[in-house]
XYZ file of C-alpha atoms in Angstrom:
751
model
C 75.504 117.300 61.350
C 75.471 114.173 63.419
C 72.956 113.853 66.178
C 74.307 113.643 69.663
C 73.266 110.481 71.520
C 71.458 111.109 74.762
C 73.753 110.861 77.755
C 73.501 107.946 80.173
C 72.576 108.621 83.787
C 75.536 110.027 85.723
C 77.897 107.408 87.150
C 79.647 107.347 90.481
C 83.293 107.805 89.486
C 86.038 105.881 91.181
C 88.047 109.053 90.918
C 86.356 112.368 90.495
C 87.799 115.119 88.340
C 90.956 116.528 89.841
C 91.524 120.280 89.874
C 95.162 120.791 88.921
C 96.936 123.980 89.931
C 97.643 126.325 87.057
C 101.321 127.132 87.126
C 100.855 130.080 84.783
C 98.425 131.261 82.154
C 101.106 130.648 79.540
C 101.216 126.953 80.525
C 97.516 126.623 79.929
C 97.745 128.309 76.564
C 100.499 125.959 75.519
C 98.124 123.027 75.848
C 95.306 124.669 73.940
C 95.149 127.185 71.136
C 91.557 128.130 71.809
C 91.784 131.942 71.965
C 89.240 134.326 73.363
C 88.248 135.533 69.871
C 87.709 132.003 68.590
C 85.583 131.099 71.572
C 83.360 134.139 71.072
C 83.070 133.203 67.412
C 82.088 129.657 68.262
C 79.499 130.788 70.773
C 78.016 133.346 68.379
C 77.683 130.801 65.610
C 75.865 128.487 67.977
C 78.264 125.679 67.347
C 77.284 122.609 69.294
C 80.171 120.669 70.855
C 79.446 117.010 71.016
C 81.095 113.711 71.698
C 82.144 111.678 68.676
C 79.816 108.779 68.020
C 81.020 105.217 67.734
C 80.564 105.149 63.988
C 84.085 106.383 63.544
C 85.195 102.834 64.288
C 86.233 102.853 67.911
C 85.751 99.810 70.091
C 84.908 101.844 73.176
C 81.613 100.827 74.741
C 78.438 102.850 74.975
C 79.098 103.221 78.675
C 82.247 105.138 77.889
C 80.506 107.233 75.274
C 77.739 108.193 77.621
C 79.919 108.826 80.603
C 80.691 112.412 79.607
C 77.859 114.881 79.290
C 77.857 117.634 76.687
C 79.362 120.884 77.853
C 77.260 124.020 77.241
C 79.007 126.492 74.984
C 78.873 129.293 77.513
C 81.145 127.337 79.883
C 83.968 126.773 77.438
C 85.601 130.113 78.036
C 85.473 129.800 81.809
C 87.036 126.352 81.740
C 89.713 127.468 79.361
C 90.857 130.397 81.457
C 90.293 129.019 84.972
C 92.751 127.101 87.103
C 91.078 123.817 86.122
C 93.179 121.835 83.637
C 90.748 118.912 83.355
C 90.158 117.957 79.696
C 86.821 119.150 78.355
C 84.874 118.681 75.145
C 85.810 121.197 72.502
C 89.288 121.899 73.847
C 91.661 122.542 70.951
C 95.330 121.741 70.296
C 97.770 122.581 67.549
C 98.957 118.961 67.227
C 98.576 115.407 68.492
C 101.723 115.813 70.582
C 100.332 118.877 72.350
C 97.151 116.956 73.197
C 99.192 113.989 74.390
C 101.374 116.140 76.652
C 98.309 117.822 78.144
C 96.518 114.530 78.877
C 99.757 113.016 80.180
C 100.148 115.886 82.659
C 96.541 115.463 83.786
C 97.020 111.692 84.200
C 100.224 112.071 86.224
C 98.544 114.438 88.667
C 95.507 112.156 88.892
C 97.439 108.947 89.582
C 97.704 107.005 86.300
C 99.564 107.071 82.980
C 98.319 106.942 79.403
C 99.162 105.341 76.102
C 98.217 105.946 72.488
C 95.414 103.588 71.543
C 93.786 103.970 68.131
C 94.069 106.137 65.031
C 91.742 106.715 62.079
C 93.300 107.346 58.688
C 96.880 106.912 57.525
C 99.596 109.455 56.899
C 100.011 110.261 53.222
C 96.603 108.887 52.274
C 93.793 111.384 51.925
C 93.679 113.620 54.969
C 96.149 111.514 56.901
C 95.437 110.715 60.546
C 92.112 112.297 61.478
C 91.461 110.854 64.913
C 93.483 109.644 67.888
C 92.433 107.911 71.101
C 94.504 108.114 74.279
C 93.614 105.562 76.974
C 94.583 104.683 80.532
C 97.648 102.445 80.720
C 95.454 99.755 82.274
C 92.938 99.814 79.428
C 92.259 96.686 77.392
C 93.305 93.143 78.235
C 96.612 91.271 77.717
C 96.947 89.311 74.504
C 98.304 85.777 74.491
C 101.246 85.650 72.113
C 101.901 82.464 70.150
C 104.871 80.530 71.461
C 107.986 80.021 69.366
C 109.511 76.587 68.849
C 106.926 75.113 71.195
C 108.507 76.783 74.234
C 106.262 77.610 77.150
C 105.617 81.308 77.563
C 106.585 82.844 80.874
C 103.496 83.519 82.977
C 103.930 87.265 83.426
C 101.265 89.312 85.115
C 99.737 92.207 83.186
C 98.503 95.493 84.621
C 95.726 95.732 82.037
C 92.285 95.289 83.508
C 89.918 96.739 80.899
C 89.886 100.303 82.243
C 87.574 102.511 80.166
C 89.138 105.918 80.865
C 90.106 107.702 77.624
C 90.420 110.991 75.736
C 89.602 111.261 72.000
C 90.793 114.019 69.693
C 89.611 114.636 66.128
C 91.276 116.702 63.432
C 89.297 119.697 62.155
C 90.147 122.546 59.791
C 88.651 125.972 60.398
C 89.579 128.566 57.748
C 92.049 126.007 56.330
C 93.958 125.988 59.651
C 94.153 122.377 60.990
C 93.630 121.809 64.685
C 92.687 118.987 67.023
C 89.623 119.049 69.254
C 88.583 116.865 72.165
C 85.391 115.071 71.165
C 85.329 112.350 73.806
C 86.511 112.099 77.373
C 85.887 109.702 80.271
C 87.629 109.630 83.609
C 86.005 106.465 84.946
C 88.579 103.965 86.264
C 87.865 100.434 87.458
C 91.057 100.373 89.548
C 92.610 102.395 92.336
C 94.588 105.455 91.332
C 98.134 105.819 92.586
C 99.483 108.321 95.073
C 101.976 110.973 94.045
C 104.902 109.012 95.470
C 103.765 105.913 93.579
C 102.736 107.299 90.191
C 106.294 108.474 89.481
C 107.376 104.835 89.321
C 105.145 104.079 86.340
C 107.255 103.362 83.220
C 105.740 106.352 81.384
C 107.200 108.768 83.951
C 110.555 107.103 84.564
C 112.885 109.271 82.516
C 116.669 109.494 82.585
C 118.167 112.848 81.639
C 121.102 113.038 79.188
C 123.429 114.052 82.035
C 122.342 111.052 84.117
C 122.803 108.766 81.112
C 126.344 110.027 80.724
C 127.062 109.460 84.418
C 125.605 105.953 84.319
C 127.726 105.117 81.285
C 130.831 106.272 83.171
C 129.851 104.226 86.219
C 129.388 101.140 84.034
C 132.860 101.523 82.546
C 134.244 101.712 86.085
C 132.629 98.341 86.865
C 130.057 99.610 89.376
C 126.911 97.596 90.043
C 123.497 99.092 89.262
C 122.659 99.474 92.952
C 125.916 101.312 93.560
C 125.100 103.626 90.643
C 121.671 104.455 92.040
C 123.007 105.100 95.532
C 125.751 107.400 94.229
C 123.267 109.364 92.091
C 120.993 109.728 95.121
C 123.873 111.141 97.150
C 124.913 113.483 94.340
C 121.374 114.814 93.861
C 120.620 114.939 97.581
C 117.416 112.912 97.304
C 116.095 110.286 99.658
C 116.659 106.587 99.139
C 114.552 105.340 96.213
C 113.358 108.817 95.154
C 115.141 109.141 91.811
C 112.871 109.695 88.770
C 113.939 106.280 87.444
C 114.283 102.784 88.874
C 116.789 99.956 88.821
C 114.994 98.355 85.866
C 115.293 101.573 83.855
C 119.036 101.692 84.473
C 119.421 98.057 83.454
C 117.511 98.717 80.241
C 119.721 101.720 79.550
C 122.892 99.709 80.106
C 121.607 97.072 77.735
C 121.165 99.727 75.043
C 124.752 100.899 75.637
C 126.193 97.512 74.876
C 127.328 96.398 71.469
C 124.882 94.470 69.323
C 127.516 91.763 69.199
C 127.187 91.226 72.952
C 126.902 87.451 72.655
C 130.584 87.310 71.728
C 131.358 88.333 75.314
C 129.995 85.049 76.601
C 132.037 83.215 73.954
C 135.108 84.953 75.395
C 134.234 83.451 78.785
C 134.430 79.973 77.272
C 137.816 80.798 75.758
C 139.024 81.976 79.151
C 137.813 78.742 80.758
C 139.688 76.748 78.134
C 142.841 78.732 78.885
C 142.559 78.112 82.640
C 141.885 74.427 82.015
C 145.078 74.182 79.967
C 147.025 75.815 82.804
C 145.520 73.613 85.499
C 143.762 70.336 84.605
C 141.924 70.471 87.959
C 140.016 73.580 86.903
C 136.351 72.684 86.317
C 133.933 74.294 83.863
C 130.867 73.459 81.816
C 128.518 75.380 79.531
C 125.465 75.008 77.329
C 124.728 76.533 73.914
C 121.114 77.278 72.960
C 119.390 76.890 69.584
C 120.571 80.341 68.459
C 124.226 79.438 69.039
C 124.401 81.628 72.158
C 125.928 80.719 75.504
C 122.874 79.842 77.582
C 124.647 78.829 80.818
C 128.242 78.628 81.975
C 129.619 77.423 85.329
C 133.112 77.000 86.718
C 135.085 76.147 89.846
C 138.783 76.370 90.650
C 140.958 73.513 91.855
C 141.361 75.080 95.307
C 137.573 75.533 95.523
C 136.954 71.839 94.899
C 139.403 70.970 97.682
C 137.791 73.456 100.068
C 134.372 71.998 99.334
C 135.614 68.517 100.235
C 136.442 69.779 103.735
C 133.806 72.477 104.294
C 131.009 71.761 101.835
C 128.571 70.506 104.476
C 126.792 73.904 104.609
C 126.540 76.082 101.491
C 125.081 79.459 100.555
C 123.891 79.732 96.949
C 123.458 83.457 96.297
C 121.438 84.353 93.177
C 120.447 87.927 94.057
C 122.814 89.671 91.613
C 123.089 90.017 87.842
C 126.137 90.495 85.673
C 125.156 93.603 83.739
C 127.961 93.238 81.209
C 126.311 90.157 79.675
C 122.795 90.488 81.130
C 122.986 87.121 82.880
C 122.070 86.002 86.381
C 125.100 85.527 88.640
C 125.015 82.600 91.050
C 127.795 82.048 93.614
C 128.339 79.044 95.910
C 129.978 80.076 99.187
C 130.740 78.503 102.564
C 132.850 79.072 105.685
C 135.960 77.166 106.741
C 136.997 76.035 110.228
C 138.303 79.526 111.008
C 135.005 81.203 110.081
C 136.469 82.681 106.883
C 134.339 82.901 103.730
C 135.453 80.404 101.102
C 134.476 80.234 97.433
C 133.122 76.996 95.928
C 131.894 77.872 92.445
C 130.203 80.323 90.104
C 127.507 80.176 87.414
C 125.994 82.554 84.840
C 122.440 81.815 83.701
C 120.666 83.385 80.725
C 117.178 82.608 82.044
C 115.749 82.440 85.541
C 113.552 79.341 85.677
C 113.447 75.823 87.092
C 115.329 74.328 84.146
C 118.195 76.818 84.448
C 118.603 76.338 88.181
C 118.425 72.551 87.787
C 121.257 72.696 85.263
C 123.314 74.870 87.628
C 122.832 72.542 90.598
C 123.497 69.398 88.577
C 126.677 70.922 87.119
C 127.891 72.008 90.556
C 127.414 68.500 91.934
C 129.397 67.206 88.963
C 132.287 69.493 89.886
C 132.165 68.231 93.471
C 132.164 64.521 92.606
C 128.444 64.162 93.323
C 128.720 65.253 96.966
C 125.637 67.269 97.927
C 125.742 69.635 100.921
C 123.841 68.798 104.092
C 122.174 72.234 104.066
C 121.839 75.026 101.530
C 120.800 78.662 102.093
C 119.190 80.757 99.340
C 116.915 83.748 98.901
C 113.150 83.344 98.393
C 113.277 82.215 94.766
C 110.495 79.740 94.073
C 112.096 78.415 90.884
C 115.304 77.694 92.792
C 113.309 76.127 95.597
C 111.733 73.693 93.154
C 115.054 72.916 91.464
C 116.743 72.102 94.805
C 113.911 69.725 95.670
C 114.577 67.906 92.389
C 118.384 67.871 92.234
C 119.212 67.751 95.975
C 116.347 65.873 97.627
C 118.417 64.913 100.684
C 119.680 68.461 101.290
C 117.860 70.668 103.786
C 116.889 73.898 102.028
C 116.405 77.108 104.033
C 115.861 80.783 103.239
C 118.350 83.374 104.438
C 116.514 85.532 106.967
C 118.544 88.538 105.830
C 116.737 88.678 102.461
C 113.391 88.564 104.277
C 114.074 91.196 106.924
C 115.256 93.821 104.424
C 111.740 93.848 102.909
C 109.941 94.550 106.189
C 110.209 98.316 105.931
C 108.345 98.348 102.605
C 105.822 95.760 103.733
C 104.890 96.861 107.245
C 106.241 100.310 108.182
C 103.302 102.243 106.716
C 100.755 99.597 107.693
C 101.773 99.424 111.359
C 102.937 103.001 111.809
C 104.194 103.667 115.339
C 103.789 99.993 116.225
C 106.250 98.858 113.532
C 109.321 98.735 115.817
C 107.431 96.763 118.454
C 106.199 94.303 115.829
C 109.696 93.871 114.402
C 111.078 93.102 117.866
C 108.271 90.591 118.348
C 109.106 88.943 115.029
C 112.769 88.563 116.009
C 111.722 86.946 119.280
C 109.488 84.448 117.461
C 112.233 83.769 114.917
C 114.675 82.789 117.670
C 112.327 80.531 119.640
C 113.506 77.009 120.354
C 110.297 74.956 120.284
C 107.988 74.481 117.313
C 104.925 74.457 119.572
C 105.834 77.831 121.041
C 106.278 79.336 117.585
C 102.895 78.115 116.313
C 101.047 79.430 119.349
C 102.795 82.788 119.625
C 102.590 83.429 115.873
C 98.794 83.329 116.104
C 98.904 85.629 119.110
C 101.089 88.075 117.188
C 98.622 88.151 114.262
C 95.730 88.825 116.620
C 97.608 91.514 118.501
C 98.536 93.509 115.396
C 95.472 92.711 113.272
C 97.382 91.072 110.405
C 94.874 88.358 109.508
C 94.330 89.586 105.950
C 97.868 90.753 105.218
C 99.262 88.960 102.171
C 102.894 89.254 103.311
C 102.135 87.667 106.680
C 100.259 84.884 104.894
C 103.233 84.326 102.565
C 105.699 84.277 105.462
C 103.685 81.692 107.345
C 103.180 79.533 104.245
C 106.986 79.179 104.056
C 107.791 79.414 107.767
C 109.482 75.999 107.845
C 112.129 77.440 105.492
C 113.165 80.402 107.662
C 111.981 80.049 111.299
C 114.737 78.682 113.545
C 112.483 76.316 115.547
C 112.113 74.299 112.335
C 115.820 74.475 111.371
C 117.721 73.867 114.600
C 118.077 70.152 113.931
C 120.215 70.877 110.833
C 123.835 72.036 110.593
C 124.321 75.524 109.074
C 127.876 76.267 110.290
C 126.781 79.556 111.856
C 125.906 81.079 108.459
C 122.412 82.078 109.596
C 123.879 84.691 111.920
C 122.991 88.252 110.948
C 126.627 89.304 110.369
C 127.380 86.506 107.897
C 125.197 87.697 104.957
C 126.876 91.097 105.124
C 130.347 89.572 104.719
C 129.085 87.294 101.946
C 127.510 90.231 100.116
C 130.749 92.218 100.411
C 132.602 89.241 98.945
C 130.219 89.004 95.957
C 130.383 92.762 95.348
C 134.032 92.261 94.411
C 132.881 90.011 91.552
C 130.425 92.634 90.293
C 133.173 95.254 90.227
C 135.273 92.915 88.047
C 132.855 92.877 85.084
C 134.239 95.943 83.283
C 136.351 93.572 81.166
C 134.101 90.610 80.606
C 136.604 88.656 78.530
C 138.839 88.482 81.625
C 136.015 88.119 84.142
C 136.748 84.504 85.154
C 140.441 85.281 85.550
C 139.578 88.350 87.664
C 137.331 86.207 89.851
C 140.255 83.814 90.278
C 142.427 86.726 91.432
C 139.729 87.803 93.913
C 139.449 84.256 95.255
C 143.241 83.982 95.545
C 143.445 87.303 97.368
C 140.673 86.186 99.717
C 142.534 82.932 100.370
C 145.738 84.813 101.124
C 143.946 87.218 103.432
C 142.320 84.233 105.114
C 145.671 82.515 105.553
C 147.074 85.653 107.126
C 144.085 85.882 109.437
C 144.504 82.245 110.433
C 148.167 82.833 111.194
C 147.288 85.812 113.371
C 144.689 83.722 115.203
C 147.248 81.013 115.882
C 149.868 83.508 117.034
C 147.411 85.116 119.416
C 147.611 83.265 122.695
C 144.310 81.718 123.725
C 143.058 83.194 126.971
C 141.315 80.735 129.304
C 138.676 82.296 131.546
C 138.451 79.384 133.994
C 140.630 76.611 135.251
C 138.228 73.959 134.006
C 139.748 70.955 132.190
C 136.811 71.093 129.784
C 137.819 74.577 128.612
C 141.465 73.541 128.310
C 140.505 70.473 126.300
C 138.400 72.513 123.850
C 141.134 75.148 123.455
C 143.669 72.475 122.525
C 141.461 70.951 119.822
C 139.289 73.672 118.279
C 140.400 76.534 116.057
C 140.507 79.965 117.741
C 137.300 80.921 115.895
C 135.407 77.814 117.009
C 136.831 78.036 120.514
C 135.583 81.617 120.871
C 132.052 80.344 120.127
C 132.544 77.483 122.599
C 133.865 79.876 125.242
C 130.772 82.105 124.953
C 128.599 79.131 125.863
C 130.950 77.867 128.555
C 131.119 81.231 130.350
C 127.310 81.451 130.361
C 126.845 77.912 131.709
C 127.203 78.787 135.460
C 124.145 81.057 135.169
C 121.961 77.979 134.719
C 120.639 75.503 137.253
C 120.911 71.783 136.521
C 118.228 69.595 138.102
C 118.283 65.792 137.895
C 114.781 64.697 136.856
C 115.404 61.053 136.086
C 118.386 58.830 135.515
C 120.376 60.443 132.717
C 117.774 63.204 132.327
C 118.371 66.788 133.492
C 116.268 69.918 133.457
C 118.365 73.039 132.875
C 117.008 76.579 133.131
C 118.299 80.072 133.815
C 118.553 80.911 137.502
C 116.048 83.780 137.101
C 113.386 81.589 135.476
C 110.682 79.842 137.431
C 109.598 77.575 134.610
C 110.730 76.690 131.115
C 114.258 75.604 130.305
C 115.766 72.769 128.307
C 115.913 69.009 128.652
C 119.390 67.454 128.596
C 119.996 63.707 128.165
C 123.410 62.347 129.204
C 124.534 58.731 129.063
C 128.172 58.700 130.330
C 128.770 55.011 129.572
C 128.065 55.552 125.866
C 129.367 59.126 125.801
C 126.040 60.311 124.404
C 124.605 63.712 125.216
C 121.843 65.829 123.689
C 119.806 68.944 124.453
C 116.333 70.010 123.404
C 117.687 73.369 122.150
C 119.629 71.514 119.378
C 122.463 74.043 119.540
C 125.078 71.393 118.745
C 123.178 70.045 115.738
C 122.677 73.617 114.463
C 126.195 75.047 114.884
C 128.497 72.178 115.849
C 129.231 73.855 119.205
C 128.007 72.422 122.510
C 125.384 74.587 124.223
C 125.559 76.092 127.706
C 122.930 73.650 128.969
C 125.042 70.609 128.111
C 128.206 72.249 129.447
C 126.413 72.973 132.732
C 125.457 69.318 133.116
C 129.002 68.148 132.303
C 130.554 70.591 134.778
C 128.253 69.762 137.671
C 128.674 66.019 137.175
C 132.472 65.905 137.331
C 133.071 65.388 133.617
C 136.508 66.704 132.629
C 136.724 65.477 129.063
C 134.507 66.257 126.047
C 133.729 63.199 123.904
C 135.416 63.383 120.488
C 132.143 63.379 118.540
C 131.192 66.655 120.219
C 134.358 68.370 119.038
C 133.647 68.026 115.280
C 136.540 67.629 112.869
C 134.956 70.448 110.909
C 135.887 72.939 113.656
C 139.245 71.461 114.638
C 142.564 73.148 114.055
C 144.020 70.108 112.272
C 142.036 68.693 109.358
C 142.450 64.999 108.594
C 144.903 64.062 105.873
C 142.118 63.076 103.513
C 140.764 66.620 103.548
C 144.026 68.588 103.545
C 144.452 70.916 100.619
C 146.963 69.693 98.090
C 150.092 71.636 97.231
C 150.101 74.134 94.429
C 150.871 72.637 91.047
C 151.143 75.700 88.799
C 153.969 78.265 88.690
C 151.552 81.063 89.534
C 150.259 79.221 92.611
C 153.852 78.497 93.655
C 154.746 82.185 93.394
C 151.642 83.150 95.354
C 152.574 80.743 98.174
C 156.041 82.292 98.333
C 154.447 85.743 98.482
C 152.195 84.531 101.292
C 155.223 83.225 103.212
C 156.943 86.576 102.835
C 153.834 88.314 104.138
C 153.708 86.029 107.182
C 157.387 86.614 107.935
C 156.856 90.360 107.705
C 153.911 90.112 110.091
C 155.936 88.014 112.544
C 158.670 90.651 112.607
C 156.170 93.468 113.113
C 154.382 91.686 115.945
C 157.582 90.512 117.619
C 159.153 93.967 117.867
C 156.536 95.219 120.336
C 158.045 93.586 123.442
C 161.186 91.692 124.385
C 159.078 88.742 125.475
C 157.466 88.530 122.044
C 160.840 88.813 120.331
C 162.334 86.007 122.417
C 159.326 83.795 121.758
C 159.480 84.480 118.014
C 163.186 83.681 117.799
C 162.678 80.443 119.698
C 159.730 79.305 117.609
C 161.306 80.285 114.275
C 164.462 78.396 115.197
C 162.376 75.283 115.875
C 160.454 75.671 112.584
C 163.677 76.173 110.639
C 165.260 73.105 112.216
C 162.177 71.069 111.342
C 162.230 72.273 107.732
C 165.898 71.335 107.339
C 165.079 67.801 108.484
C 162.516 67.346 105.684
C 163.804 65.379 102.659
C 164.934 67.332 99.629
C 163.750 66.480 96.103
C 166.181 64.140 94.332
C 166.599 62.785 90.835
C 168.730 59.664 90.265
C 170.345 60.167 93.642
C 171.353 63.755 92.901
C 170.197 66.518 95.238
C 168.255 68.771 92.850
C 167.966 71.613 95.321
C 171.746 71.767 95.795
C 172.327 71.532 92.083
C 169.943 74.432 91.509
C 172.062 76.586 93.749
C 174.615 76.679 90.970
C 174.039 78.702 87.886
C 173.114 76.611 84.857
C 174.156 79.362 82.419
C 177.505 80.978 81.778
C 178.780 82.107 85.171
C 181.416 84.657 84.406
C 180.128 85.534 81.015
C 183.352 84.585 79.321
C 183.339 80.792 79.197
C 180.784 78.136 78.201
C 180.687 76.046 81.372
C 178.602 75.207 84.442
C 179.104 77.074 87.699
C 180.748 74.001 89.222
C 183.541 74.270 86.649
C 183.822 78.054 86.682
C 187.495 78.949 87.256
C 186.535 82.052 89.208
C 184.338 80.363 91.817
C 186.096 77.005 91.759
C 186.237 75.491 95.173
C 185.068 76.934 98.445
C 187.775 79.543 98.790
C 186.197 82.649 97.275
C 188.310 85.759 97.324
C 187.052 89.267 97.679
C 188.051 90.030 94.137
C 186.116 87.062 92.858
C 183.056 88.032 94.807
C 183.317 91.569 93.505
C 183.604 90.314 89.956
C 180.577 88.135 90.414
């Protein structure tokens, strides 16, 4: 019999033993087979329970070995039958799995998970496995794996921190009946244990039931995104947001297991689809890269209409990379902007196998190639540091900013528990700081906010401030963002991208489906533009300035201009120096903005930088112009970008493919139908519609018809080029039935 090493002095545990409620006596007996008779027998024989020594080959330290004191034999029975389910020395199990389930239950209630660590012996050799160690999931240290093909390994963080908590079981055979006994146990952790609402998110406890797997598979076939799947399952189960027993990563892993092993062929199908679209329209753009394993590493594309839209409205771009295409397990990147009517327009798309600086650099470089090397003035993205670095390399002259929407949505997780009842007040304070006009005010009031709420050591606050020049408006107002930093814009952009995610059920037709979505969006946009033009602009004042802006700007841009113009009379304009004005709200005693106006040179500027930021003159400037008898806005302050008529160099070209031609005809039919519907409401509308349509029709008739060798093709196409009456081989011009202009009723009936 081995001698038991003397125990070390008792340690102060980071987490003391946890008394777990006993659901039923039967549950306890299922974890251990130590019966009352056996315990009495053990006690009568004077069997000494001890902890296994390190000579069995474990690498656990002496500290771990000495951290559990021997348990007197007379306490075994009381521990076995009490409500305490804490592992104890001498506890017996019928199998390794029973011991694992017991320790796993204890770990889950305590705030950690476990993993199988070491075995002694091999199955089929001698006695087989004779010992098993179960350890905390944070036990040990991460191993550095050798890189393949000289590629740099991704610097992933590991949760392992050398935790020494463990449970050891050893196989024994009493009366030729094998059983497993606990011979070593330590509950010392060198890390914080998780709360009940946190421990369920550990990978060991994230399980998906067979019914949920079946539902998820059905959702995937329907083309739903992973987030939509999770939300629907939450509603079906009646659980709170984020309280399912599995996470988004678990669902993604499950979907990956559903896919065919020949998944890489799906990406090859995308290339074939690009080739097909290129054959149909030479102006279609696409590019791809194949990796060393003959897989599609990256693929990007843009449609002919998208390239033309970018030429006119590519000054401000959103590059959204917050979604993945589950069907091929690739990152989805979408370039989007807004046109002069405020309608979302599509510029290009990319699928990336990896998410790193090299991948994003390839995507940006390819996109610039599609757009003839023209980089946007500004670009909005989420807080992706790899993308941030790639933009600095590939677009050094472009101003990069973070979309505030992707930052705000994280506040609830970051600060709601920390600040408690003060969270709403802090959030309102943050919004106020975000919308400040002056950099100096932001710097000063940010420090005051940290002091007020005690956030000096908060890592999220430190991260926000480290990147504040990328999201705070005082640092971005000098750059043009086309109004895309407004809170409503990300929602419309996200809704637009969600249509792409729903189109991935048939990956081989994904690019064609995206084209259909873009075409539908363009048609809806054209209809919206027509409705804007048909709606009579309502002037709120008799000012020539307002009339001038209404005649030049699109209805969307004019509505933004009108908001500023209506607010202008609420401000006082004070001449400080020649050409220099101080403008502030009539209720303010101090503060305000500084406006510089040089009428001779038609130059005007304001310290709020509203015009530079949105392309719309601010209320401060409009107040100065109104009070100084200016009745005309200089052309440079009515940007071409927001005008109703785009210059000829930026007009979209006519459709060149039969499908595009048919779509334009369908759009015309839709507009005519809308005109009829709107005109029928009043007699005045009907009269106006008839008058305007008559003018448009007269103008169209005056346009030249297409000719070939002096022959009017359009008139020739009016005649049938096949057999007309079905009885003779001739052209319609020679048909004896419709010869001449005198058509009889019988002839018409025959036709």
